[in-house]
XYZ file of N, CA and C in Angstrom:
582
model
N 67.677 -72.054 72.605
C 66.827 -70.883 72.689
C 65.521 -71.252 73.383
N 65.166 -70.534 74.442
C 63.974 -70.839 75.229
C 62.712 -70.409 74.491
N 61.679 -71.252 74.604
C 60.394 -70.920 74.000
C 59.646 -69.963 74.918
N 58.936 -69.006 74.337
C 58.124 -68.105 75.150
C 56.639 -68.384 74.930
N 56.323 -69.650 74.626
C 54.943 -70.087 74.482
C 54.857 -71.533 74.937
N 53.674 -71.975 75.324
C 53.467 -73.341 75.802
C 52.994 -74.286 74.708
N 52.304 -73.756 73.717
C 51.695 -74.593 72.685
C 51.980 -74.015 71.306
N 52.250 -74.905 70.350
C 52.432 -74.518 68.961
C 51.430 -75.299 68.119
N 50.578 -74.589 67.402
C 49.547 -75.224 66.595
C 49.668 -74.794 65.142
N 49.368 -75.725 64.251
C 49.274 -75.400 62.831
C 47.800 -75.390 62.448
N 47.339 -74.254 61.949
C 45.971 -74.110 61.478
C 45.974 -73.881 59.975
N 44.966 -74.410 59.290
C 44.785 -74.162 57.877
C 43.513 -73.353 57.665
N 43.563 -72.453 56.707
C 42.359 -71.763 56.248
C 42.172 -72.173 54.801
N 41.059 -72.876 54.513
C 40.820 -73.356 53.161
C 39.436 -72.932 52.685
N 39.245 -72.972 51.393
C 37.979 -72.599 50.773
C 38.250 -72.096 49.365
N 37.190 -71.855 48.635
C 37.322 -71.387 47.253
C 38.038 -70.035 47.193
N 38.560 -69.723 46.032
C 39.174 -68.412 45.808
C 38.123 -67.322 45.975
N 38.533 -66.232 46.597
C 37.666 -65.069 46.707
C 36.693 -65.083 47.861
N 36.768 -66.095 48.745
C 35.821 -66.143 49.870
C 36.259 -65.246 51.034
N 37.519 -64.780 51.007
C 37.987 -63.861 52.041
C 38.921 -64.461 53.065
N 39.651 -65.516 52.682
C 40.572 -66.162 53.626
C 41.660 -65.205 54.100
N 42.325 -64.542 53.156
C 43.407 -63.617 53.533
C 42.850 -62.410 54.273
N 41.658 -61.965 53.917
C 41.048 -60.826 54.610
C 40.753 -61.161 56.067
N 40.290 -62.381 56.311
C 40.045 -62.814 57.693
C 41.348 -62.822 58.492
N 42.402 -63.344 57.860
C 43.695 -63.416 58.543
C 44.264 -62.030 58.817
N 44.191 -61.141 57.841
C 44.683 -59.771 58.037
C 43.899 -59.047 59.124
N 42.596 -59.263 59.155
C 41.779 -58.624 60.188
C 42.177 -59.136 61.565
N 42.392 -60.434 61.673
C 42.769 -61.026 62.953
C 44.156 -60.577 63.396
N 45.105 -60.576 62.465
C 46.503 -60.303 62.814
C 46.797 -58.823 62.987
N 46.316 -58.015 62.051
C 46.695 -56.596 62.025
C 45.526 -55.640 62.215
N 44.321 -56.189 62.341
C 43.107 -55.384 62.427
C 42.995 -54.426 61.238
N 43.334 -54.968 60.059
C 43.199 -54.209 58.805
C 42.348 -55.015 57.841
N 41.895 -54.375 56.786
C 41.088 -55.057 55.781
C 41.624 -54.760 54.397
N 41.684 -55.808 53.568
C 42.044 -55.661 52.167
C 41.173 -56.614 51.372
N 40.541 -56.132 50.343
C 39.690 -56.969 49.519
C 40.440 -57.710 48.430
N 41.763 -57.546 48.354
C 42.559 -58.178 47.305
C 42.944 -59.596 47.696
N 43.133 -60.445 46.685
C 43.640 -61.794 46.925
C 44.470 -62.227 45.734
N 45.278 -63.268 45.973
C 46.101 -63.816 44.891
C 46.147 -65.324 45.032
N 46.580 -66.023 43.973
C 46.659 -67.481 43.984
C 48.049 -67.916 44.429
N 48.218 -68.139 45.723
C 49.509 -68.601 46.230
C 49.331 -69.223 47.603
N 50.317 -69.981 48.021
C 50.306 -70.625 49.326
C 51.082 -69.748 50.291
N 50.500 -69.459 51.429
C 51.136 -68.541 52.369
C 51.139 -69.129 53.770
N 52.077 -68.676 54.580
C 52.111 -69.020 55.983
C 52.190 -67.758 56.812
N 51.718 -67.854 58.032
C 51.657 -66.685 58.888
C 51.823 -67.140 60.320
N 52.560 -66.398 61.114
C 52.730 -66.736 62.522
C 52.056 -65.722 63.423
N 51.440 -66.210 64.484
C 50.803 -65.333 65.470
C 51.049 -65.918 66.838
N 51.367 -65.063 67.798
C 51.637 -65.550 69.148
C 50.755 -64.832 70.141
N 50.044 -65.612 70.950
C 49.232 -65.065 72.028
C 49.961 -65.239 73.344
N 49.227 -65.201 74.445
C 49.827 -65.270 75.776
C 50.601 -66.569 75.986
N 50.024 -67.712 75.622
C 50.722 -68.978 75.844
C 50.715 -69.889 74.621
N 50.155 -69.426 73.526
C 50.069 -70.249 72.319
C 50.671 -69.513 71.126
N 51.277 -70.285 70.242
C 51.773 -69.742 68.985
C 51.053 -70.476 67.867
N 50.503 -69.727 66.935
C 49.775 -70.322 65.823
C 50.581 -70.162 64.549
N 50.689 -71.246 63.800
C 51.166 -71.171 62.432
C 49.918 -71.311 61.582
N 49.558 -70.258 60.882
C 48.330 -70.268 60.108
C 48.694 -70.307 58.630
N 48.231 -71.334 57.947
C 48.514 -71.526 56.529
C 47.229 -71.348 55.753
N 47.327 -70.715 54.605
C 46.147 -70.620 53.760
C 46.563 -70.777 52.316
N 45.681 -71.381 51.559
C 45.986 -71.673 50.165
C 44.920 -71.049 49.281
N 45.370 -70.337 48.286
C 44.478 -69.755 47.295
C 44.555 -70.640 46.060
N 43.441 -71.188 45.664
C 43.443 -72.050 44.481
C 42.079 -72.049 43.823
N 42.085 -72.119 42.527
C 40.819 -72.247 41.805
C 40.418 -73.715 41.690
N 41.366 -74.603 41.933
C 41.102 -76.038 41.833
C 40.992 -76.618 43.236
N 39.798 -77.066 43.596
C 39.555 -77.601 44.937
C 40.466 -78.781 45.243
N 40.879 -79.539 44.222
C 41.648 -80.762 44.452
C 43.157 -80.555 44.351
N 43.619 -79.328 44.265
C 45.043 -79.080 44.033
C 45.888 -79.130 45.298
N 45.270 -79.228 46.455
C 46.016 -79.213 47.710
C 46.743 -80.535 47.908
N 47.971 -80.469 48.429
C 48.782 -81.674 48.589
C 48.764 -82.172 50.021
N 49.184 -83.426 50.173
C 49.270 -84.033 51.492
C 50.245 -83.265 52.378
N 51.331 -82.770 51.784
C 52.321 -82.006 52.549
C 51.692 -80.781 53.198
N 50.792 -80.153 52.506
C 50.100 -78.976 53.029
C 49.343 -79.310 54.313
N 48.767 -80.501 54.385
C 47.961 -80.914 55.543
C 48.790 -81.521 56.673
N 50.019 -81.942 56.374
C 50.826 -82.647 57.386
C 51.014 -81.806 58.643
N 50.766 -82.417 59.793
C 50.973 -81.762 61.074
C 49.902 -80.750 61.447
N 48.769 -80.797 60.764
C 47.698 -79.835 61.013
C 46.919 -80.192 62.273
N 46.613 -79.181 63.071
C 45.821 -79.360 64.285
C 44.384 -78.879 64.114
N 44.181 -77.877 63.277
C 42.846 -77.328 63.085
C 42.670 -76.758 61.692
N 41.433 -76.841 61.183
C 41.137 -76.334 59.840
C 39.917 -75.420 59.905
N 40.061 -74.242 59.299
C 38.968 -73.289 59.151
C 38.513 -73.366 57.700
N 37.286 -73.847 57.483
C 36.736 -73.965 56.133
C 35.852 -72.744 55.886
N 36.217 -71.959 54.881
C 35.546 -70.681 54.634
C 34.736 -70.737 53.342
N 33.512 -70.208 53.413
C 32.716 -69.977 52.204
C 32.238 -68.533 52.240
N 31.716 -68.073 51.134
C 31.225 -66.706 50.981
C 29.700 -66.753 51.041
N 29.088 -66.045 51.999
C 27.626 -66.087 52.147
C 26.911 -65.480 50.943
N 27.649 -64.792 50.066
C 27.041 -64.225 48.855
C 27.269 -65.121 47.637
N 27.825 -66.323 47.853
C 28.123 -67.250 46.756
C 27.637 -68.655 47.107
N 26.544 -69.058 46.471
C 26.012 -70.400 46.712
C 27.026 -71.471 46.311
N 27.780 -71.231 45.249
C 28.756 -72.209 44.774
C 29.839 -72.474 45.825
N 30.315 -71.424 46.481
C 31.352 -71.613 47.501
C 30.820 -72.431 48.682
N 29.528 -72.293 48.973
C 28.912 -73.073 50.053
C 28.769 -74.537 49.633
N 28.349 -74.775 48.420
C 28.230 -76.144 47.894
C 29.595 -76.834 47.924
N 30.659 -76.099 47.604
C 32.010 -76.675 47.570
C 32.570 -77.016 48.944
N 31.923 -76.568 50.009
C 32.373 -76.898 51.362
C 32.434 -78.415 51.548
N 31.485 -79.138 50.980
C 31.493 -80.610 51.097
C 32.777 -81.198 50.538
N 33.227 -80.683 49.396
C 34.467 -81.198 48.804
C 35.678 -80.845 49.668
N 35.677 -79.632 50.247
C 36.780 -79.251 51.137
C 36.807 -80.150 52.370
N 35.642 -80.438 52.945
C 35.581 -81.316 54.117
C 36.033 -82.730 53.752
N 35.680 -83.188 52.564
C 36.132 -84.508 52.097
C 37.654 -84.528 51.962
N 38.210 -83.447 51.437
C 39.667 -83.361 51.300
C 40.352 -83.409 52.667
N 39.770 -82.736 53.645
C 40.316 -82.794 55.012
C 40.302 -84.236 55.508
N 39.164 -84.914 55.352
C 39.038 -86.297 55.825
C 40.029 -87.223 55.123
N 40.334 -86.956 53.861
C 41.271 -87.783 53.100
C 42.719 -87.570 53.536
N 43.035 -86.381 54.058
C 44.434 -86.026 54.323
C 44.792 -85.858 55.796
N 43.810 -85.851 56.675
C 44.073 -85.662 58.105
C 43.429 -86.795 58.893
N 44.150 -87.319 59.877
C 43.599 -88.386 60.708
C 42.520 -87.852 61.646
N 42.901 -86.924 62.475
C 41.973 -86.379 63.467
C 42.302 -84.902 63.629
N 41.384 -84.046 63.230
C 41.678 -82.615 63.229
C 40.417 -81.848 63.619
N 40.587 -80.754 64.348
C 39.466 -79.889 64.703
C 39.084 -79.056 63.487
N 37.792 -78.831 63.299
C 37.315 -78.089 62.139
C 36.220 -77.118 62.568
N 36.179 -75.968 61.918
C 35.038 -75.061 62.048
C 34.663 -74.561 60.663
N 33.408 -74.150 60.530
C 32.888 -73.644 59.268
C 32.645 -72.152 59.408
N 33.089 -71.384 58.422
C 32.988 -69.931 58.479
C 32.320 -69.396 57.219
N 31.197 -68.695 57.412
C 30.530 -68.000 56.315
C 30.947 -66.543 56.349
N 31.840 -66.152 55.450
C 32.396 -64.802 55.455
C 31.573 -63.865 54.557
N 31.857 -62.581 54.658
C 31.194 -61.497 53.903
C 29.739 -61.311 54.342
N 29.505 -61.563 55.625
C 28.156 -61.444 56.177
C 27.908 -60.010 56.659
N 28.016 -59.055 55.741
C 27.845 -57.654 56.111
C 26.856 -56.920 55.218
N 26.271 -57.621 54.242
C 25.322 -56.992 53.331
C 24.132 -57.933 53.114
N 23.054 -57.756 53.893
C 21.891 -58.655 53.803
C 21.297 -58.742 52.401
N 21.432 -57.682 51.615
C 20.864 -57.675 50.261
C 21.576 -58.659 49.330
N 22.864 -58.901 49.575
C 23.654 -59.785 48.699
C 23.734 -61.223 49.219
N 23.263 -61.457 50.425
C 23.388 -62.776 51.054
C 22.473 -63.792 50.360
N 23.060 -64.925 49.949
C 22.278 -65.984 49.308
C 22.301 -67.293 50.117
N 23.297 -67.476 50.983
C 23.357 -68.664 51.837
C 22.714 -68.287 53.167
N 21.518 -68.801 53.400
C 20.771 -68.445 54.605
C 21.415 -69.046 55.849
N 21.370 -68.292 56.929
C 21.952 -68.722 58.201
C 21.382 -70.058 58.648
N 20.075 -70.214 58.525
C 19.411 -71.451 58.960
C 19.943 -72.666 58.193
N 20.123 -72.515 56.888
C 20.652 -73.612 56.070
C 22.094 -73.941 56.454
N 22.879 -72.913 56.716
C 24.276 -73.121 57.101
C 24.374 -73.829 58.451
N 23.524 -73.422 59.404
C 23.521 -74.077 60.724
C 23.086 -75.536 60.609
N 22.102 -75.792 59.762
C 21.635 -77.165 59.567
C 22.759 -78.033 59.009
N 23.452 -77.521 58.000
C 24.567 -78.251 57.404
C 25.684 -78.474 58.425
N 26.036 -77.420 59.164
C 27.100 -77.539 60.179
C 26.727 -78.583 61.226
N 25.459 -78.626 61.610
C 24.996 -79.630 62.569
C 25.150 -81.043 62.023
N 24.814 -81.229 60.748
C 24.976 -82.545 60.116
C 26.440 -82.963 60.070
N 27.327 -82.001 59.851
C 28.763 -82.277 59.776
C 29.424 -82.294 61.158
N 28.654 -81.934 62.180
C 29.136 -81.878 63.566
C 30.311 -80.917 63.727
N 30.154 -79.732 63.118
C 31.153 -78.684 63.280
C 30.456 -77.377 63.635
N 31.193 -76.510 64.271
C 30.657 -75.218 64.688
C 30.692 -74.227 63.531
N 29.668 -73.372 63.464
C 29.555 -72.382 62.402
C 29.722 -70.970 62.955
N 30.470 -70.152 62.211
C 30.569 -68.718 62.486
C 30.242 -67.971 61.205
N 29.384 -66.970 61.296
C 29.196 -66.050 60.187
C 30.015 -64.810 60.511
N 30.899 -64.442 59.594
C 31.869 -63.381 59.859
C 31.842 -62.319 58.769
N 32.476 -61.208 59.091
C 32.790 -60.192 58.084
C 34.161 -59.637 58.404
N 35.130 -59.926 57.531
C 36.454 -59.341 57.705
C 36.381 -57.830 57.484
N 35.529 -57.423 56.579
C 35.385 -56.001 56.256
C 34.896 -55.204 57.460
N 33.863 -55.716 58.134
C 33.267 -55.007 59.273
C 33.773 -55.523 60.627
N 34.707 -56.472 60.606
C 35.272 -57.061 61.818
C 34.190 -57.692 62.704
N 33.385 -58.548 62.090
C 32.318 -59.255 62.812
C 32.741 -60.705 63.027
N 32.829 -61.119 64.277
C 33.104 -62.506 64.690
C 34.472 -63.051 64.269
N 35.381 -62.210 63.822
C 36.681 -62.705 63.358
C 37.517 -63.214 64.536
N 37.673 -62.400 65.544
C 38.458 -62.824 66.711
C 37.796 -64.010 67.406
N 36.466 -63.985 67.516
C 35.741 -65.086 68.159
C 35.984 -66.405 67.427
N 36.014 -66.348 66.095
C 36.228 -67.545 65.295
C 37.632 -68.109 65.504
N 38.640 -67.247 65.483
C 40.010 -67.716 65.718
C 40.190 -68.213 67.154
N 39.568 -67.545 68.124
C 39.635 -68.013 69.509
C 39.008 -69.391 69.650
N 37.881 -69.609 68.969
C 37.183 -70.886 69.049
C 38.043 -72.021 68.520
N 38.626 -71.869 67.329
C 39.426 -72.961 66.765
C 40.663 -73.216 67.626
N 41.238 -72.158 68.194
C 42.398 -72.337 69.074
C 42.014 -73.111 70.329
N 40.865 -72.782 70.913
C 40.395 -73.488 72.112
C 40.070 -74.944 71.802
N 39.459 -75.211 70.641
C 39.157 -76.588 70.252
C 40.439 -77.408 70.103
N 41.450 -76.812 69.462
C 42.721 -77.507 69.260
C 43.420 -77.752 70.598
N 43.409 -76.753 71.463
C 44.041 -76.898 72.779
C 43.354 -77.991 73.595
N 42.026 -78.016 73.563
C 41.272 -79.044 74.289
C 41.587 -80.429 73.739
N 41.641 -80.552 72.411
C 41.959 -81.844 71.793
C 43.372 -82.296 72.165
N 44.309 -81.346 72.198
C 45.688 -81.683 72.569
C 45.748 -82.202 74.004
N 45.043 -81.539 74.910
C 45.033 -81.964 76.315
C 44.374 -83.330 76.472
N 43.276 -83.572 75.725
C 42.602 -84.873 75.790
C 43.493 -85.974 75.257
N 44.207 -85.717 74.164
C 45.124 -86.720 73.607
C 46.269 -87.012 74.561
N 46.785 -85.973 75.208
C 47.863 -86.152 76.174
C 47.387 -86.993 77.360
N 46.176 -86.726 77.834
C 45.617 -87.496 78.949
C 45.428 -88.965 78.557
N 44.980 -89.216 77.321
C 44.807 -90.593 76.839
C 46.148 -91.306 76.760
N 47.176 -90.609 76.273
C 48.507 -91.208 76.175
C 49.051 -91.555 77.553
N 48.867 -90.643 78.510
C 49.339 -90.899 79.874
C 48.600 -92.080 80.501
N 47.287 -92.180 80.261
C 46.502 -93.287 80.777
C 46.956 -94.600 80.153
N 47.238 -94.577 78.851
C 47.705 -95.780 78.162
C 49.057 -96.222 78.704
N 49.953 -95.263 78.967
C 51.264 -95.592 79.532
C 51.109 -96.201 80.923
N 50.199 -95.658 81.725
C 49.954 -96.208 83.065
C 49.394 -97.623 82.967
N 48.483 -97.842 82.027
C 47.922 -99.182 81.829
C 48.999 -100.167 81.401
N 49.911 -99.733 80.524
C 50.999 -100.598 80.071
C 51.924 -100.959 81.223
N 52.217 -99.999 82.107
C 53.076 -100.253 83.265
C 52.414 -101.242 84.199
N 51.102 -101.083 84.431
C 50.370 -101.999 85.301
C 50.399 -103.414 84.726
N 50.204 -103.558 83.416
C 50.239 -104.882 82.780
C 51.613 -105.515 82.909
N 52.649 -104.722 82.686
C 54.016 -105.247 82.816
C 54.300 -105.692 84.243
N 53.851 -104.906 85.203
C 54.075 -105.233 86.611
C 53.356 -106.528 86.982
N 52.116 -106.675 86.552
C 51.347 -107.891 86.850
C 51.989 -109.102 86.194
N 52.415 -108.953 84.943
C 53.038 -110.074 84.232
C 54.356 -110.488 84.872
N 55.137 -109.543 85.346
C 56.421 -109.891 85.960
C 56.240 -110.589 87.288
N 55.154 -110.284 88.017
C 54.900 -110.958 89.299
C 54.446 -112.385 89.100
N 53.804 -112.674 87.959
C 53.289 -114.031 87.707
C 54.381 -115.007 87.298
N 55.493 -114.509 86.810
C 56.564 -115.411 86.372
C 57.156 -116.160 87.560
N 57.317 -117.441 87.387
C 57.887 -118.259 88.460
C 59.405 -118.311 88.290
N 60.053 -118.265 89.411
C 61.513 -118.331 89.362
C 61.939 -119.781 89.326
N 62.956 -119.978 88.599
C 63.506 -121.337 88.495
C 64.558 -121.552 89.583
N 64.618 -122.727 90.159
C 65.610 -123.166 91.142
C 65.406 -122.584 92.479
């Protein structure tokens, strides 16, 4: 069966329960909004012009409950917190630590969701940008409810993953060329007997 896409990526959406992970995904996929959530592991497929995304998200009250299998083969991770919950922002450090423990090299972005009601906002934009800068990751403030920055955030992580894939492929090709050159030089140095 022929593929109708050039790239297949696995993305994870992680963060505390209730931060809006499923709402972000529903807004991106179907342009709908639902404020409901449940505690379960889900997968979702999305296909663009040349890329297919497998997007996985986990709902859990226990930050440490995620397994290595969940992270296997991951290309990018979207870490979500709720701008109206200081605790969810504090827990971002633990989520980032979990990523580092379970993934070798993965693209990451930080997302502050529910950024649609200034009166309820407790995580200031300036503080979030400062933290993201320290962690060397890009920050998006989004609202699944009002459809603010949702598509931009998914486009960004997809572009980061695609760029990383191309860079890794170029490094592998360069390494193969270097290996061929070394083999060629070594074979010329060998002296023939008789």
